[in-house]
Amino acid sequence: MVLRIGGKNLSGASKRGELRAKFVFLITMLAFRFLRNVLHVNKRQTELLSRKSIKPVFIYPMRPFSLLNFPTSIPPTSKPVSLMNFSRYSTKTAPPPPPPPPADKNARGKAILNRISRIFTFSISSILVVGALGVAGLVVYLILSELFLPSGDTKTFNKAVKLIESNEQAQKALNFNPGERLRAYGEVPGDKWVRNRPVQSVRKKGADGKDHLLMRFHVESNSGKHASVVLEQIDTSFWSSEFAYIALELPSKHRMYIVEPKFSPNEYVPRSSGLGKSNGFLGLKWGPKKD
């Protein structure tokens, strides 16, 4: 078989040789183009990494070619194709971090002053808390001792009134029946506007070294009979006490003892300063002392 190309007659062997040569040339050009693109991309990436940011990298596609008419050079198209649509940042050429602030020359003094102020504040707060706890404890102790301890004024007052109510001589003198309650109150002030009638009491240390409580108050029955009560109580221990005497004074100046005294005759009732009758405002005598 004979093939005619370009005015020349070519046999089958010649045709195969020419096609083989063009195929080898095509493979060579493709390899060269591939190496050229690889080297171009590597060089472009190296340049972009040395900058502050990386710009999108573009590759240029090749024009289509035929096996029979392969051009010697392939010009790039006018519109590149983008492979990356984002930016990367490099720290190689990034600016250095800002320097630390200059050291304060008075930092040590400020730290010491801050510590001293904190210690002072803590000390003042601790003193206030301890003082408040002490005052609260004192108030609680006074309330409990007044209401529940045997030596308290309230406990002594109630115990003395119960002894008077159960005494037969007092029932006859004040004309009230057994089981009937008496009205007990303190000194009556001369001012009619004063509603408070406190019970007079004085606590002092006796010759025996024990605490003695002297108290004076008034009792009144439903029949209108009135009498004054004078008593003395001795604290034998912190939790116990006993009456030295309880005397009932009637308006007829007659005295009777609910509890007999162990140290004096029956006709004598010891009196203590401060337990006399007071007609002043709030139970006190105002003005200059009279001789």
Coordinates of C-alpha atoms in Angstrom, one line a residue:
M1 CA 0.0 0.0 0.0
V2 CA 1.3 3.4 -1.0
L3 CA 0.3 6.7 0.6
R4 CA 0.8 10.0 -1.1
I5 CA 1.5 13.0 1.3
G6 CA 2.7 16.4 0.1
G7 CA 3.3 15.3 -3.4
K8 CA 5.4 12.3 -2.2
N9 CA 4.6 8.7 -2.2
L10 CA 5.0 7.1 1.2
S11 CA 4.9 3.4 1.9
G12 CA 3.5 1.8 5.1
A13 CA 6.9 1.6 6.8
S14 CA 7.7 5.2 6.1
K15 CA 4.3 6.3 7.5
R16 CA 4.8 4.3 10.7
G17 CA 8.2 5.9 11.2
E18 CA 6.9 9.4 10.8
L19 CA 4.0 8.8 13.2
R20 CA 6.5 7.3 15.7
A21 CA 8.7 10.4 15.5
K22 CA 5.7 12.7 16.0
F23 CA 4.6 10.7 19.0
V24 CA 8.0 10.8 20.6
F25 CA 8.1 14.6 20.0
L26 CA 4.7 14.9 21.6
I27 CA 5.8 13.0 24.7
T28 CA 8.9 15.0 24.9
M29 CA 7.0 18.3 24.7
L30 CA 4.5 17.2 27.3
A31 CA 7.2 16.2 29.7
F32 CA 9.0 19.5 29.1
R33 CA 5.8 21.4 29.6
F34 CA 5.0 19.5 32.8
L35 CA 8.5 20.2 34.2
R36 CA 8.2 23.8 33.2
N37 CA 4.9 24.2 35.1
V38 CA 6.2 22.4 38.2
L39 CA 9.3 24.6 38.3
H40 CA 7.2 27.7 37.7
V41 CA 4.7 26.9 40.5
N42 CA 7.5 26.1 43.0
K43 CA 9.3 29.3 42.2
R44 CA 6.0 31.3 42.6
Q45 CA 5.2 29.6 45.9
T46 CA 8.7 30.4 47.2
E47 CA 8.2 34.0 46.3
L48 CA 4.8 34.2 47.9
L49 CA 5.9 32.6 51.2
S50 CA 8.6 35.3 51.5
R51 CA 6.0 38.0 51.5
K52 CA 3.5 39.0 54.3
S53 CA 0.6 37.2 52.7
I54 CA 0.1 34.6 50.0
K55 CA -1.8 35.7 47.0
P56 CA -3.9 33.2 45.0
V57 CA -1.7 31.0 42.7
F58 CA -2.9 30.6 39.1
I59 CA -1.9 28.1 36.5
Y60 CA -2.5 28.6 32.9
P61 CA -4.1 25.8 30.8
M62 CA -2.6 24.8 27.5
R63 CA -4.3 25.2 24.2
P64 CA -5.5 21.9 22.6
F65 CA -3.2 20.5 19.9
S66 CA -3.3 17.8 17.3
L67 CA -0.9 15.0 16.8
L68 CA -0.3 16.0 13.3
N69 CA 0.1 19.8 13.8
F70 CA 1.8 20.2 17.2
P71 CA 3.1 23.8 17.7
T72 CA 6.6 24.5 18.9
S73 CA 5.3 26.9 21.7
I74 CA 2.1 27.1 23.5
P75 CA 1.1 30.7 24.6
P76 CA -1.0 31.0 27.8
T77 CA -4.6 32.0 27.7
S78 CA -5.6 35.5 28.9
K79 CA -7.8 34.3 31.7
P80 CA -6.0 32.3 34.5
V81 CA -7.7 29.7 36.6
S82 CA -7.5 30.2 40.4
L83 CA -6.6 27.3 42.6
M84 CA -6.8 29.1 45.9
N85 CA -9.4 31.7 46.9
F86 CA -8.0 32.5 50.4
S87 CA -5.0 34.1 51.9
R88 CA -2.3 32.7 54.1
Y89 CA -0.1 34.6 56.4
S90 CA 3.5 34.0 57.2
T91 CA 5.3 34.7 60.5
K92 CA 8.7 34.9 58.9
T93 CA 8.4 38.6 58.1
A94 CA 5.8 39.4 60.8
P95 CA 6.6 42.4 63.0
P96 CA 8.0 41.5 66.5
P97 CA 5.6 41.6 69.5
P98 CA 5.5 44.9 71.4
P99 CA 8.0 45.2 74.2
P100 CA 6.8 44.9 77.8
P101 CA 5.9 48.0 79.7
P102 CA 8.7 49.7 81.6
A103 CA 9.1 48.5 85.2
D104 CA 7.6 50.8 87.9
K105 CA 10.3 52.1 90.2
N106 CA 7.8 52.3 93.1
A107 CA 6.4 48.8 92.6
R108 CA 8.0 47.4 95.7
G109 CA 6.8 50.3 97.9
K110 CA 3.3 50.0 96.5
A111 CA 3.2 46.3 97.2
I112 CA 4.3 46.9 100.8
L113 CA 1.8 49.7 101.3
N114 CA -1.0 47.5 99.8
R115 CA -0.1 44.7 102.2
I116 CA 0.0 47.0 105.2
S117 CA -3.4 48.4 104.3
R118 CA -4.9 44.9 104.0
I119 CA -3.4 43.9 107.4
F120 CA -4.8 47.1 108.9
T121 CA -8.3 46.5 107.4
F122 CA -8.3 42.9 108.5
S123 CA -7.3 43.9 112.1
I124 CA -10.0 46.5 112.4
S125 CA -12.6 44.1 111.0
S126 CA -11.5 41.4 113.4
I127 CA -11.6 43.8 116.4
L128 CA -15.1 44.9 115.4
V129 CA -16.3 41.3 115.0
V130 CA -14.8 40.2 118.3
G131 CA -16.2 43.3 120.1
A132 CA -19.7 42.6 118.7
L133 CA -19.5 39.0 119.7
G134 CA -18.4 40.0 123.2
V135 CA -21.3 42.5 123.6
A136 CA -23.7 39.9 122.3
G137 CA -22.4 37.3 124.7
L138 CA -22.7 39.8 127.6
V139 CA -26.3 40.7 126.7
V140 CA -27.2 37.0 126.5
Y141 CA -25.5 36.3 129.8
L142 CA -27.4 39.1 131.5
I143 CA -30.7 38.0 130.1
L144 CA -30.2 34.4 131.1
S145 CA -28.9 35.3 134.5
E146 CA -31.9 37.6 135.1
L147 CA -34.5 35.1 133.9
F148 CA -33.1 31.7 134.8
L149 CA -30.4 31.9 137.4
P150 CA -31.7 31.5 141.1
S151 CA -29.9 34.7 142.0
G152 CA -31.6 36.8 139.3
D153 CA -34.0 39.6 140.3
T154 CA -36.9 38.2 138.3
K155 CA -36.4 34.7 139.8
T156 CA -36.1 36.1 143.3
F157 CA -39.2 38.3 142.9
N158 CA -41.4 35.5 141.7
K159 CA -40.2 33.1 144.3
A160 CA -40.9 35.6 147.1
V161 CA -44.4 36.4 145.9
K162 CA -45.2 32.6 145.8
L163 CA -44.0 32.2 149.4
I164 CA -46.2 35.1 150.5
E165 CA -49.3 33.7 148.7
S166 CA -48.9 30.4 150.4
N167 CA -48.3 31.8 153.9
E168 CA -51.3 31.6 156.2
Q169 CA -50.5 34.7 158.3
A170 CA -50.2 36.7 155.1
Q171 CA -53.5 35.4 153.9
K172 CA -55.2 36.5 157.1
A173 CA -53.4 39.9 157.2
L174 CA -54.2 40.7 153.5
N175 CA -57.6 39.0 153.6
F176 CA -57.3 36.8 150.5
N177 CA -58.2 33.1 150.1
P178 CA -55.7 30.3 149.5
G179 CA -54.9 29.9 145.8
E180 CA -55.8 33.6 145.1
R181 CA -53.1 35.6 143.3
L182 CA -51.7 38.8 144.7
R183 CA -50.8 41.9 142.7
A184 CA -47.0 42.6 143.1
Y185 CA -45.3 45.8 141.8
G186 CA -42.5 48.1 142.6
E187 CA -42.4 51.6 144.1
V188 CA -45.3 53.9 143.0
P189 CA -43.9 57.2 141.8
G190 CA -45.5 60.5 142.8
D191 CA -45.9 61.6 139.1
K192 CA -49.2 60.2 137.7
W193 CA -47.7 60.2 134.1
V194 CA -45.1 57.6 135.1
R195 CA -46.3 54.1 134.2
N196 CA -43.2 52.3 135.1
R197 CA -43.1 50.8 138.6
P198 CA -39.7 49.1 138.9
V199 CA -38.8 46.8 141.8
Q200 CA -36.0 48.3 143.9
S201 CA -33.0 46.0 144.5
V202 CA -29.4 46.4 145.6
R203 CA -26.7 43.8 145.3
K204 CA -23.6 44.0 147.5
K205 CA -20.8 41.9 148.9
G206 CA -21.4 40.9 152.6
A207 CA -19.0 40.4 155.4
D208 CA -19.0 36.6 154.8
G209 CA -17.7 37.2 151.2
K210 CA -21.0 36.2 149.6
D211 CA -23.3 38.3 147.4
H212 CA -26.4 39.7 149.2
L213 CA -29.4 40.9 147.3
L214 CA -31.7 43.4 149.1
M215 CA -35.2 43.9 147.5
R216 CA -38.3 45.9 148.2
F217 CA -41.7 45.8 146.5
H218 CA -45.4 46.0 147.3
V219 CA -48.2 43.4 147.3
E220 CA -52.0 44.0 147.1
S221 CA -54.9 41.6 147.4
N222 CA -58.3 41.8 145.6
S223 CA -59.9 43.0 148.8
G224 CA -57.7 46.2 148.7
K225 CA -55.3 45.2 151.5
H226 CA -51.8 46.5 150.9
A227 CA -48.4 45.7 152.4
S228 CA -44.7 46.2 151.7
V229 CA -42.2 43.4 151.3
V230 CA -38.5 43.6 152.3
L231 CA -36.2 40.7 151.7
E232 CA -32.6 39.7 151.6
Q233 CA -31.2 36.8 149.6
I234 CA -27.7 35.3 150.0
D235 CA -26.0 33.5 147.0
T236 CA -24.5 30.3 148.5
S237 CA -23.1 29.3 145.1
F238 CA -23.4 30.1 141.4
W239 CA -26.5 27.9 141.0
S240 CA -28.1 28.2 144.4
S241 CA -29.3 30.8 146.9
E242 CA -31.4 31.1 150.0
F243 CA -33.5 33.8 151.7
A244 CA -32.0 35.4 154.8
Y245 CA -35.4 36.8 155.7
I246 CA -38.7 38.0 154.1
A247 CA -40.6 40.6 156.1
L248 CA -44.1 41.8 155.4
E249 CA -44.8 45.4 156.6
L250 CA -48.5 46.3 157.1
P251 CA -49.9 49.9 157.1
S252 CA -50.4 49.5 160.8
K253 CA -46.6 49.4 161.3
H254 CA -46.9 45.7 162.2
R255 CA -44.2 43.4 160.8
M256 CA -44.5 39.7 160.2
Y257 CA -41.9 37.4 158.8
I258 CA -42.6 35.0 156.0
V259 CA -39.0 33.7 156.4
E260 CA -37.6 34.1 159.9
P261 CA -34.2 35.8 160.1
K262 CA -31.5 33.6 161.6
F263 CA -29.2 36.5 162.8
S264 CA -31.5 39.1 164.4
P265 CA -34.6 39.4 166.6
N266 CA -38.0 39.1 165.1
E267 CA -38.8 42.8 165.7
Y268 CA -35.8 44.1 163.7
V269 CA -35.8 44.3 159.9
P270 CA -32.4 45.4 158.5
R271 CA -32.7 48.2 156.0
S272 CA -30.2 49.0 153.2
S273 CA -29.5 52.4 151.7
G274 CA -31.2 52.9 148.4
L275 CA -34.4 50.9 149.3
G276 CA -36.3 53.7 150.8
K277 CA -39.4 55.1 149.2
S278 CA -38.8 57.5 146.4
N279 CA -41.3 60.0 145.0
G280 CA -39.1 61.5 142.3
F281 CA -39.5 61.3 138.5
L282 CA -38.5 57.8 137.1
G283 CA -37.9 56.7 140.7
L284 CA -35.1 59.3 141.3
K285 CA -35.0 62.4 143.4
W286 CA -33.9 65.4 141.3
G287 CA -32.4 68.7 142.5
P288 CA -29.9 69.6 145.2
K289 CA -29.4 67.4 148.2
K290 CA -31.3 68.6 151.3
D291 CA -29.7 68.3 154.7

